[in-house]
Amino acid sequence: MTRTWLVLPLLSLVLACSGGTSDSASTESTGTTDASTTGTTTSGTTSGTTTGTTTGTTAGDPTETGTATGSTSGTDSDTTGADPFCGDGYIDEGELCDDANQVDDDGCTNACALPECGDGIVQAGEECDDGNASDDDMCTTECLKAGCGDGVIQDPEQCDSGLANGAGEACLAECTINVCGDGDKGP
């Protein structure tokens, strides 16, 4: 009786694995594949070689065994495109702005810098901007047009005491020196 109990499970296992049909098919495949790819580009350089072998077997029908060997070598280019530059529309390292246009007085200069008094470009809120640090010309270092009463003597002024110009002062309101006989009692 013990033998019957041992044979029955084995017989069931054999029938289950065979699929129970007479039209069962068995497929076996063995193959080897070699592959090689080479590419070259002109921008940037990255190279490498990859080689591998894969062998596998699956149990049951169909049975498949395979081996694959491949090799790839080549040169790859940088996919980001051209190097960053001022005017490309992206704020890159060293840039404070980048509006990608050739308009200097629109809030971002063509040098990718924020506008400021003294940069040589007249921006909103500036009367002038000669790009220098001199108050002895027609544009002050505050980017205001030089004139009588600004506290800086420029041609054709004889004097300029700023807000202190006026009657009874050493410098009159017209930036002329208060002298005897000019009709103003000086200091």
Short mmCIF file of N, CA and C in Angstrom, two decimals:
data_model
loop_
_atom_site.label_atom_id
_atom_site.label_comp_id
_atom_site.label_asym_id
_atom_site.label_seq_id
_atom_site.Cartn_x
_atom_site.Cartn_y
_atom_site.Cartn_z
N MET A 1 0.82 -1.18 0.00
CA MET A 1 0.00 0.00 0.00
C MET A 1 0.87 1.26 0.00
N THR A 2 1.98 1.23 0.70
CA THR A 2 2.89 2.36 0.74
C THR A 2 3.46 2.62 -0.64
N ARG A 3 3.71 1.57 -1.39
CA ARG A 3 4.25 1.75 -2.74
C ARG A 3 3.24 2.46 -3.63
N THR A 4 1.98 2.19 -3.47
CA THR A 4 0.96 2.82 -4.28
C THR A 4 0.93 4.31 -4.00
N TRP A 5 1.07 4.68 -2.76
CA TRP A 5 1.06 6.09 -2.40
C TRP A 5 2.29 6.81 -2.95
N LEU A 6 3.39 6.13 -3.13
CA LEU A 6 4.58 6.75 -3.70
C LEU A 6 4.48 6.85 -5.22
N VAL A 7 3.91 5.88 -5.87
CA VAL A 7 3.82 5.85 -7.32
C VAL A 7 2.78 6.85 -7.82
N LEU A 8 1.68 6.97 -7.12
CA LEU A 8 0.63 7.86 -7.56
C LEU A 8 1.10 9.33 -7.67
N PRO A 9 1.76 9.89 -6.70
CA PRO A 9 2.23 11.28 -6.85
C PRO A 9 3.26 11.41 -7.97
N LEU A 10 4.12 10.44 -8.14
CA LEU A 10 5.10 10.51 -9.22
C LEU A 10 4.43 10.46 -10.58
N LEU A 11 3.44 9.60 -10.73
CA LEU A 11 2.70 9.50 -11.98
C LEU A 11 1.96 10.80 -12.29
N SER A 12 1.37 11.41 -11.27
CA SER A 12 0.68 12.69 -11.45
C SER A 12 1.65 13.78 -11.89
N LEU A 13 2.82 13.76 -11.34
CA LEU A 13 3.84 14.75 -11.69
C LEU A 13 4.28 14.60 -13.13
N VAL A 14 4.46 13.38 -13.60
CA VAL A 14 4.86 13.12 -14.98
C VAL A 14 3.77 13.57 -15.93
N LEU A 15 2.52 13.26 -15.63
CA LEU A 15 1.42 13.66 -16.50
C LEU A 15 1.26 15.18 -16.53
N ALA A 16 1.45 15.83 -15.42
CA ALA A 16 1.31 17.28 -15.36
C ALA A 16 2.39 17.97 -16.18
N CYS A 17 3.60 17.47 -16.15
CA CYS A 17 4.70 18.10 -16.89
C CYS A 17 4.61 17.85 -18.38
N SER A 18 4.00 16.78 -18.80
CA SER A 18 3.93 16.49 -20.23
C SER A 18 2.83 17.27 -20.90
N GLY A 19 1.98 17.90 -20.16
CA GLY A 19 0.91 18.71 -20.73
C GLY A 19 -0.32 17.89 -21.01
N GLY A 20 -0.24 16.58 -20.96
CA GLY A 20 -1.39 15.73 -21.11
C GLY A 20 -1.92 15.65 -22.52
N THR A 21 -1.25 16.16 -23.53
CA THR A 21 -1.73 16.07 -24.90
C THR A 21 -0.68 15.37 -25.74
N SER A 22 -1.15 14.80 -26.81
CA SER A 22 -0.24 14.07 -27.69
C SER A 22 0.41 14.99 -28.70
N ASP A 23 -0.10 16.25 -28.84
CA ASP A 23 0.45 17.19 -29.82
C ASP A 23 1.48 18.13 -29.20
N SER A 24 2.09 17.75 -28.10
CA SER A 24 3.04 18.65 -27.45
C SER A 24 4.28 18.79 -28.32
N ALA A 25 4.84 19.98 -28.30
CA ALA A 25 6.02 20.26 -29.12
C ALA A 25 7.17 20.65 -28.22
N SER A 26 8.33 20.37 -28.67
CA SER A 26 9.54 20.73 -27.94
C SER A 26 10.41 21.56 -28.86
N THR A 27 10.85 22.70 -28.35
CA THR A 27 11.68 23.58 -29.16
C THR A 27 12.99 23.79 -28.43
N GLU A 28 14.07 23.70 -29.15
CA GLU A 28 15.38 23.94 -28.56
C GLU A 28 16.12 24.89 -29.49
N SER A 29 16.72 25.91 -28.90
CA SER A 29 17.43 26.89 -29.72
C SER A 29 18.74 27.22 -29.05
N THR A 30 19.78 27.23 -29.81
CA THR A 30 21.10 27.61 -29.32
C THR A 30 21.66 28.61 -30.31
N GLY A 31 22.20 29.71 -29.82
CA GLY A 31 22.74 30.68 -30.76
C GLY A 31 23.77 31.57 -30.12
N THR A 32 24.54 32.23 -30.94
CA THR A 32 25.55 33.17 -30.49
C THR A 32 25.38 34.43 -31.33
N THR A 33 25.41 35.58 -30.66
CA THR A 33 25.26 36.84 -31.37
C THR A 33 26.44 37.73 -31.02
N ASP A 34 27.08 38.27 -32.01
CA ASP A 34 28.16 39.24 -31.82
C ASP A 34 27.67 40.56 -32.39
N ALA A 35 27.87 41.64 -31.64
CA ALA A 35 27.44 42.95 -32.12
C ALA A 35 28.55 43.95 -31.88
N SER A 36 28.72 44.86 -32.80
CA SER A 36 29.72 45.90 -32.65
C SER A 36 29.16 47.18 -33.26
N THR A 37 29.27 48.28 -32.52
CA THR A 37 28.79 49.56 -33.01
C THR A 37 29.87 50.59 -32.79
N THR A 38 30.14 51.41 -33.79
CA THR A 38 31.13 52.46 -33.67
C THR A 38 30.52 53.74 -34.19
N GLY A 39 30.71 54.84 -33.48
CA GLY A 39 30.20 56.12 -33.93
C GLY A 39 31.20 57.21 -33.64
N THR A 40 31.16 58.30 -34.43
CA THR A 40 32.07 59.41 -34.23
C THR A 40 31.32 60.70 -34.43
N THR A 41 31.58 61.68 -33.55
CA THR A 41 31.03 63.02 -33.72
C THR A 41 32.18 64.00 -33.62
N THR A 42 31.89 65.28 -33.91
CA THR A 42 32.96 66.26 -33.94
C THR A 42 33.02 67.13 -32.70
N SER A 43 32.01 67.11 -31.85
CA SER A 43 31.99 68.00 -30.71
C SER A 43 32.04 67.20 -29.43
N GLY A 44 32.98 67.48 -28.54
CA GLY A 44 33.11 66.78 -27.28
C GLY A 44 33.68 65.39 -27.50
N THR A 45 34.26 64.79 -26.49
CA THR A 45 34.83 63.46 -26.67
C THR A 45 34.56 62.63 -25.43
N THR A 46 33.88 61.53 -25.63
CA THR A 46 33.68 60.53 -24.59
C THR A 46 33.82 59.20 -25.28
N SER A 47 34.67 58.34 -24.78
CA SER A 47 34.81 57.05 -25.45
C SER A 47 34.79 55.94 -24.42
N GLY A 48 34.44 54.75 -24.88
CA GLY A 48 34.40 53.60 -23.99
C GLY A 48 34.10 52.35 -24.76
N THR A 49 34.38 51.22 -24.17
CA THR A 49 34.09 49.93 -24.79
C THR A 49 33.34 49.10 -23.78
N THR A 50 32.29 48.43 -24.23
CA THR A 50 31.51 47.56 -23.37
C THR A 50 31.47 46.19 -24.00
N THR A 51 31.81 45.17 -23.23
CA THR A 51 31.79 43.80 -23.73
C THR A 51 31.08 42.96 -22.69
N GLY A 52 30.23 42.04 -23.13
CA GLY A 52 29.53 41.20 -22.17
C GLY A 52 29.11 39.89 -22.80
N THR A 53 28.94 38.88 -21.98
CA THR A 53 28.47 37.58 -22.44
C THR A 53 27.32 37.17 -21.55
N THR A 54 26.24 36.71 -22.16
CA THR A 54 25.07 36.26 -21.42
C THR A 54 24.73 34.86 -21.88
N THR A 55 24.59 33.95 -20.95
CA THR A 55 24.19 32.58 -21.26
C THR A 55 23.03 32.25 -20.35
N GLY A 56 22.00 31.65 -20.91
CA GLY A 56 20.85 31.33 -20.08
C GLY A 56 20.17 30.06 -20.54
N THR A 57 19.54 29.37 -19.61
CA THR A 57 18.78 28.16 -19.91
C THR A 57 17.50 28.22 -19.11
N THR A 58 16.41 27.86 -19.74
CA THR A 58 15.13 27.81 -19.03
C THR A 58 14.69 26.36 -18.96
N ALA A 59 14.07 26.02 -17.87
CA ALA A 59 13.61 24.64 -17.67
C ALA A 59 12.25 24.45 -18.32
N GLY A 60 11.97 23.24 -18.74
CA GLY A 60 10.68 22.93 -19.34
C GLY A 60 10.74 23.11 -20.84
N ASP A 61 9.60 22.90 -21.50
CA ASP A 61 9.53 23.05 -22.95
C ASP A 61 8.89 24.38 -23.26
N PRO A 62 9.26 25.13 -24.20
CA PRO A 62 10.44 24.92 -25.02
C PRO A 62 11.71 25.27 -24.27
N THR A 63 12.80 24.68 -24.65
CA THR A 63 14.10 24.91 -24.04
C THR A 63 14.87 25.86 -24.94
N GLU A 64 15.50 26.86 -24.32
CA GLU A 64 16.25 27.83 -25.10
C GLU A 64 17.56 28.09 -24.41
N THR A 65 18.63 28.01 -25.13
CA THR A 65 19.95 28.32 -24.61
C THR A 65 20.57 29.34 -25.55
N GLY A 66 21.16 30.37 -25.01
CA GLY A 66 21.74 31.37 -25.89
C GLY A 66 22.98 31.99 -25.29
N THR A 67 23.84 32.48 -26.15
CA THR A 67 25.04 33.20 -25.74
C THR A 67 25.10 34.46 -26.58
N ALA A 68 25.34 35.57 -25.95
CA ALA A 68 25.45 36.83 -26.69
C ALA A 68 26.72 37.53 -26.26
N THR A 69 27.46 38.02 -27.20
CA THR A 69 28.67 38.80 -26.93
C THR A 69 28.57 40.07 -27.74
N GLY A 70 28.82 41.20 -27.13
CA GLY A 70 28.72 42.45 -27.86
C GLY A 70 29.86 43.37 -27.49
N SER A 71 30.16 44.30 -28.38
CA SER A 71 31.20 45.29 -28.14
C SER A 71 30.74 46.60 -28.74
N THR A 72 30.87 47.66 -27.97
CA THR A 72 30.50 48.98 -28.45
C THR A 72 31.64 49.92 -28.13
N SER A 73 32.09 50.65 -29.10
CA SER A 73 33.09 51.68 -28.85
C SER A 73 32.79 52.84 -29.76
N GLY A 74 33.11 54.03 -29.31
CA GLY A 74 32.83 55.19 -30.14
C GLY A 74 33.07 56.47 -29.39
N THR A 75 32.72 57.55 -30.01
CA THR A 75 32.87 58.87 -29.44
C THR A 75 31.50 59.50 -29.37
N ASP A 76 31.19 60.09 -28.23
CA ASP A 76 29.89 60.70 -28.03
C ASP A 76 30.08 62.19 -27.84
N SER A 77 29.15 62.99 -28.31
CA SER A 77 29.27 64.43 -28.16
C SER A 77 28.46 64.90 -26.97
N ASP A 78 28.79 66.07 -26.48
CA ASP A 78 28.06 66.72 -25.40
C ASP A 78 26.69 67.11 -25.93
N THR A 79 25.63 66.69 -25.28
CA THR A 79 24.29 66.90 -25.80
C THR A 79 23.71 68.26 -25.43
N THR A 80 24.42 69.07 -24.64
CA THR A 80 23.88 70.35 -24.22
C THR A 80 24.06 71.43 -25.28
N GLY A 81 24.79 71.20 -26.32
CA GLY A 81 24.96 72.18 -27.37
C GLY A 81 26.16 73.06 -27.13
N ALA A 82 26.08 74.30 -27.59
CA ALA A 82 27.19 75.24 -27.51
C ALA A 82 27.46 75.65 -26.07
N ASP A 83 28.67 76.15 -25.84
CA ASP A 83 29.03 76.64 -24.53
C ASP A 83 28.16 77.84 -24.18
N PRO A 84 27.87 78.06 -22.89
CA PRO A 84 27.06 79.21 -22.48
C PRO A 84 27.77 80.52 -22.84
N PHE A 85 26.98 81.53 -23.18
CA PHE A 85 27.54 82.83 -23.51
C PHE A 85 26.53 83.91 -23.15
N CYS A 86 27.03 85.12 -22.94
CA CYS A 86 26.18 86.26 -22.65
C CYS A 86 25.32 86.54 -23.87
N GLY A 87 24.01 86.53 -23.69
CA GLY A 87 23.09 86.76 -24.79
C GLY A 87 22.34 85.52 -25.22
N ASP A 88 22.57 84.39 -24.52
CA ASP A 88 21.88 83.15 -24.89
C ASP A 88 20.53 83.00 -24.21
N GLY A 89 20.16 83.97 -23.35
CA GLY A 89 18.86 83.92 -22.69
C GLY A 89 18.85 83.17 -21.37
N TYR A 90 20.00 82.64 -20.94
CA TYR A 90 20.10 81.92 -19.68
C TYR A 90 21.13 82.62 -18.80
N ILE A 91 20.80 82.80 -17.53
CA ILE A 91 21.74 83.43 -16.61
C ILE A 91 22.77 82.39 -16.21
N ASP A 92 23.98 82.54 -16.74
CA ASP A 92 25.07 81.61 -16.49
C ASP A 92 25.99 82.18 -15.42
N GLU A 93 26.98 81.40 -15.01
CA GLU A 93 27.94 81.82 -14.01
C GLU A 93 28.61 83.11 -14.47
N GLY A 94 28.69 84.10 -13.57
CA GLY A 94 29.31 85.37 -13.89
C GLY A 94 28.36 86.39 -14.48
N GLU A 95 27.12 86.02 -14.76
CA GLU A 95 26.13 86.93 -15.31
C GLU A 95 25.11 87.30 -14.24
N LEU A 96 24.69 88.56 -14.24
CA LEU A 96 23.65 88.99 -13.31
C LEU A 96 22.28 88.98 -13.98
N CYS A 97 22.26 89.00 -15.31
CA CYS A 97 21.03 88.94 -16.09
C CYS A 97 21.41 88.50 -17.50
N ASP A 98 20.44 88.08 -18.28
CA ASP A 98 20.68 87.70 -19.68
C ASP A 98 19.34 87.73 -20.39
N ASP A 99 19.06 88.85 -21.08
CA ASP A 99 17.76 88.99 -21.74
C ASP A 99 17.81 88.64 -23.22
N ALA A 100 18.94 88.14 -23.69
CA ALA A 100 19.07 87.61 -25.06
C ALA A 100 18.71 88.62 -26.14
N ASN A 101 19.02 89.89 -25.91
CA ASN A 101 18.80 90.87 -26.97
C ASN A 101 19.99 91.81 -27.03
N GLN A 102 19.99 92.67 -27.98
CA GLN A 102 21.08 93.63 -28.17
C GLN A 102 20.64 95.04 -27.81
N VAL A 103 19.80 95.16 -26.78
CA VAL A 103 19.33 96.46 -26.30
C VAL A 103 20.02 96.71 -24.97
N ASP A 104 20.83 97.77 -24.92
CA ASP A 104 21.63 98.05 -23.73
C ASP A 104 20.86 98.74 -22.61
N ASP A 105 19.80 99.48 -22.94
CA ASP A 105 19.14 100.31 -21.93
C ASP A 105 17.78 99.78 -21.51
N ASP A 106 17.65 98.46 -21.39
CA ASP A 106 16.35 97.86 -21.05
C ASP A 106 16.35 97.11 -19.72
N GLY A 107 17.28 97.39 -18.85
CA GLY A 107 17.31 96.73 -17.55
C GLY A 107 18.35 95.63 -17.46
N CYS A 108 18.94 95.25 -18.58
CA CYS A 108 20.04 94.28 -18.61
C CYS A 108 20.96 94.70 -19.75
N THR A 109 22.21 94.98 -19.43
CA THR A 109 23.13 95.44 -20.46
C THR A 109 23.56 94.30 -21.37
N ASN A 110 24.17 94.63 -22.48
CA ASN A 110 24.68 93.62 -23.40
C ASN A 110 25.88 92.87 -22.82
N ALA A 111 26.39 93.33 -21.69
CA ALA A 111 27.46 92.62 -20.98
C ALA A 111 26.88 91.72 -19.89
N CYS A 112 25.56 91.52 -19.91
CA CYS A 112 24.85 90.68 -18.93
C CYS A 112 25.06 91.17 -17.50
N ALA A 113 25.04 92.49 -17.34
CA ALA A 113 25.16 93.11 -16.03
C ALA A 113 23.93 93.99 -15.81
N LEU A 114 23.60 94.20 -14.55
CA LEU A 114 22.50 95.10 -14.23
C LEU A 114 22.97 96.53 -14.43
N PRO A 115 22.10 97.40 -14.91
CA PRO A 115 22.52 98.78 -15.15
C PRO A 115 22.82 99.50 -13.84
N GLU A 116 23.81 100.39 -13.91
CA GLU A 116 24.15 101.20 -12.74
C GLU A 116 24.78 102.49 -13.22
N CYS A 117 24.67 103.50 -12.41
CA CYS A 117 25.27 104.78 -12.73
C CYS A 117 26.78 104.59 -12.85
N GLY A 118 27.33 105.06 -13.96
CA GLY A 118 28.76 104.93 -14.19
C GLY A 118 29.13 103.84 -15.17
N ASP A 119 28.13 103.13 -15.70
CA ASP A 119 28.43 102.07 -16.67
C ASP A 119 28.52 102.58 -18.10
N GLY A 120 28.28 103.90 -18.29
CA GLY A 120 28.41 104.48 -19.62
C GLY A 120 27.15 104.36 -20.47
N ILE A 121 26.07 103.85 -19.90
CA ILE A 121 24.82 103.67 -20.63
C ILE A 121 23.73 104.42 -19.87
N VAL A 122 23.06 105.36 -20.54
CA VAL A 122 21.99 106.13 -19.90
C VAL A 122 20.78 105.22 -19.73
N GLN A 123 20.41 104.99 -18.47
CA GLN A 123 19.28 104.12 -18.13
C GLN A 123 18.17 104.98 -17.53
N ALA A 124 17.03 104.38 -17.27
CA ALA A 124 15.90 105.08 -16.65
C ALA A 124 16.36 105.67 -15.31
N GLY A 125 15.99 106.93 -15.06
CA GLY A 125 16.35 107.60 -13.83
C GLY A 125 17.68 108.34 -13.90
N GLU A 126 18.41 108.21 -14.99
CA GLU A 126 19.69 108.91 -15.15
C GLU A 126 19.52 110.03 -16.18
N GLU A 127 20.08 111.18 -15.88
CA GLU A 127 20.07 112.28 -16.85
C GLU A 127 21.22 112.12 -17.84
N CYS A 128 22.29 111.50 -17.39
CA CYS A 128 23.46 111.28 -18.23
C CYS A 128 24.27 110.14 -17.59
N ASP A 129 25.21 109.60 -18.33
CA ASP A 129 26.11 108.57 -17.80
C ASP A 129 27.31 108.50 -18.72
N ASP A 130 28.38 109.21 -18.31
CA ASP A 130 29.56 109.23 -19.16
C ASP A 130 30.57 108.14 -18.81
N GLY A 131 30.23 107.32 -17.84
CA GLY A 131 31.06 106.16 -17.52
C GLY A 131 32.36 106.48 -16.82
N ASN A 132 32.50 107.68 -16.28
CA ASN A 132 33.74 107.98 -15.55
C ASN A 132 33.44 108.42 -14.12
N ALA A 133 34.47 108.58 -13.35
CA ALA A 133 34.31 108.96 -11.95
C ALA A 133 34.67 110.42 -11.72
N SER A 134 34.48 111.24 -12.74
CA SER A 134 34.84 112.64 -12.64
C SER A 134 33.59 113.51 -12.52
N ASP A 135 33.64 114.45 -11.59
CA ASP A 135 32.57 115.43 -11.47
C ASP A 135 32.93 116.72 -12.20
N ASP A 136 34.10 116.77 -12.81
CA ASP A 136 34.58 117.99 -13.45
C ASP A 136 34.16 118.10 -14.92
N ASP A 137 33.19 117.31 -15.33
CA ASP A 137 32.69 117.39 -16.70
C ASP A 137 31.19 117.65 -16.66
N MET A 138 30.50 117.48 -17.73
CA MET A 138 29.09 117.84 -17.82
C MET A 138 28.14 116.78 -17.24
N CYS A 139 28.69 115.69 -16.70
CA CYS A 139 27.86 114.66 -16.07
C CYS A 139 28.49 114.29 -14.74
N THR A 140 27.71 114.37 -13.68
CA THR A 140 28.25 114.09 -12.35
C THR A 140 28.34 112.58 -12.10
N THR A 141 29.01 112.22 -11.03
CA THR A 141 29.13 110.80 -10.67
C THR A 141 27.81 110.23 -10.17
N GLU A 142 26.80 111.09 -9.97
CA GLU A 142 25.45 110.63 -9.63
C GLU A 142 24.57 110.53 -10.86
N CYS A 143 25.18 110.64 -12.04
CA CYS A 143 24.49 110.57 -13.33
C CYS A 143 23.44 111.67 -13.49
N LEU A 144 23.76 112.84 -12.99
CA LEU A 144 22.93 114.03 -13.18
C LEU A 144 23.72 115.01 -14.04
N LYS A 145 23.01 115.76 -14.90
CA LYS A 145 23.69 116.75 -15.71
C LYS A 145 24.27 117.81 -14.79
N ALA A 146 25.50 118.17 -15.09
CA ALA A 146 26.17 119.19 -14.29
C ALA A 146 25.47 120.53 -14.50
N GLY A 147 25.37 121.28 -13.44
CA GLY A 147 24.73 122.58 -13.55
C GLY A 147 24.98 123.40 -12.31
N CYS A 148 24.68 124.64 -12.43
CA CYS A 148 24.84 125.55 -11.31
C CYS A 148 23.98 125.08 -10.15
N GLY A 149 24.59 125.00 -8.98
CA GLY A 149 23.86 124.59 -7.79
C GLY A 149 24.09 123.14 -7.41
N ASP A 150 24.89 122.42 -8.19
CA ASP A 150 25.14 121.02 -7.85
C ASP A 150 26.34 120.85 -6.91
N GLY A 151 27.01 121.98 -6.61
CA GLY A 151 28.13 121.92 -5.68
C GLY A 151 29.46 121.60 -6.33
N VAL A 152 29.48 121.47 -7.64
CA VAL A 152 30.71 121.17 -8.38
C VAL A 152 30.92 122.27 -9.42
N ILE A 153 32.12 122.82 -9.46
CA ILE A 153 32.41 123.89 -10.42
C ILE A 153 32.76 123.27 -11.78
N GLN A 154 31.93 123.61 -12.77
CA GLN A 154 32.18 123.21 -14.15
C GLN A 154 32.13 124.47 -15.01
N ASP A 155 32.71 124.38 -16.19
CA ASP A 155 32.65 125.53 -17.11
C ASP A 155 31.21 125.82 -17.43
N PRO A 156 30.75 126.98 -17.50
CA PRO A 156 31.41 128.29 -17.34
C PRO A 156 31.26 128.87 -15.94
N GLU A 157 31.02 128.05 -14.94
CA GLU A 157 30.79 128.53 -13.57
C GLU A 157 32.08 129.12 -12.98
N GLN A 158 31.90 130.18 -12.21
CA GLN A 158 33.01 130.77 -11.47
C GLN A 158 33.10 130.15 -10.08
N CYS A 159 31.96 129.71 -9.57
CA CYS A 159 31.88 129.10 -8.25
C CYS A 159 30.61 128.25 -8.20
N ASP A 160 30.54 127.40 -7.20
CA ASP A 160 29.31 126.60 -7.02
C ASP A 160 29.34 126.04 -5.60
N SER A 161 28.55 126.63 -4.75
CA SER A 161 28.47 126.19 -3.36
C SER A 161 27.23 125.34 -3.12
N GLY A 162 26.63 124.86 -4.17
CA GLY A 162 25.45 124.02 -4.05
C GLY A 162 24.27 124.78 -3.52
N LEU A 163 23.64 124.27 -2.48
CA LEU A 163 22.47 124.92 -1.89
C LEU A 163 22.82 126.22 -1.18
N ALA A 164 24.09 126.47 -0.94
CA ALA A 164 24.52 127.70 -0.28
C ALA A 164 24.68 128.86 -1.26
N ASN A 165 24.49 128.63 -2.55
CA ASN A 165 24.55 129.72 -3.54
C ASN A 165 23.39 130.69 -3.26
N GLY A 166 23.62 131.96 -3.48
CA GLY A 166 22.51 132.91 -3.37
C GLY A 166 22.94 134.27 -2.88
N ALA A 167 21.93 135.12 -2.66
CA ALA A 167 22.16 136.50 -2.24
C ALA A 167 22.87 136.54 -0.89
N GLY A 168 23.84 137.42 -0.84
CA GLY A 168 24.59 137.60 0.40
C GLY A 168 25.65 136.52 0.62
N GLU A 169 25.80 135.62 -0.29
CA GLU A 169 26.79 134.54 -0.17
C GLU A 169 27.99 134.85 -1.06
N ALA A 170 29.07 134.13 -0.86
CA ALA A 170 30.27 134.32 -1.69
C ALA A 170 30.00 133.91 -3.13
N CYS A 171 29.09 132.95 -3.33
CA CYS A 171 28.73 132.49 -4.67
C CYS A 171 27.25 132.80 -4.88
N LEU A 172 26.97 133.56 -5.91
CA LEU A 172 25.59 133.94 -6.18
C LEU A 172 24.82 132.78 -6.81
N ALA A 173 23.52 132.93 -6.93
CA ALA A 173 22.63 131.88 -7.45
C ALA A 173 22.99 131.50 -8.88
N GLU A 174 23.63 132.41 -9.66
CA GLU A 174 24.02 132.12 -11.04
C GLU A 174 25.41 131.52 -11.12
N CYS A 175 25.98 131.13 -9.98
CA CYS A 175 27.33 130.54 -9.90
C CYS A 175 28.40 131.53 -10.35
N THR A 176 28.19 132.77 -9.99
CA THR A 176 29.21 133.79 -10.20
C THR A 176 29.68 134.26 -8.83
N ILE A 177 30.92 134.73 -8.79
CA ILE A 177 31.50 135.18 -7.52
C ILE A 177 30.89 136.54 -7.15
N ASN A 178 30.50 136.67 -5.90
CA ASN A 178 29.94 137.91 -5.39
C ASN A 178 31.09 138.90 -5.22
N VAL A 179 31.08 139.93 -6.04
CA VAL A 179 32.15 140.93 -6.00
C VAL A 179 31.56 142.32 -5.73
N CYS A 180 32.39 143.21 -5.31
CA CYS A 180 31.98 144.57 -5.05
C CYS A 180 31.50 145.22 -6.35
N GLY A 181 30.35 145.80 -6.31
CA GLY A 181 29.80 146.49 -7.47
C GLY A 181 28.81 145.65 -8.25
N ASP A 182 28.54 144.42 -7.81
CA ASP A 182 27.58 143.57 -8.55
C ASP A 182 26.14 143.78 -8.08
N GLY A 183 25.95 144.66 -7.13
CA GLY A 183 24.62 144.97 -6.64
C GLY A 183 24.17 144.07 -5.50
N ASP A 184 25.02 143.18 -5.04
CA ASP A 184 24.67 142.29 -3.93
C ASP A 184 25.68 142.50 -2.82
N LYS A 185 25.15 142.65 -1.63
CA LYS A 185 26.04 142.82 -0.48
C LYS A 185 26.57 141.44 -0.13
N GLY A 186 27.83 141.28 -0.24
CA GLY A 186 28.46 139.99 -0.02
C GLY A 186 28.74 139.72 1.44
N PRO A 187 29.33 138.61 1.68
CA PRO A 187 29.59 138.20 3.07
C PRO A 187 30.58 139.07 3.78
#
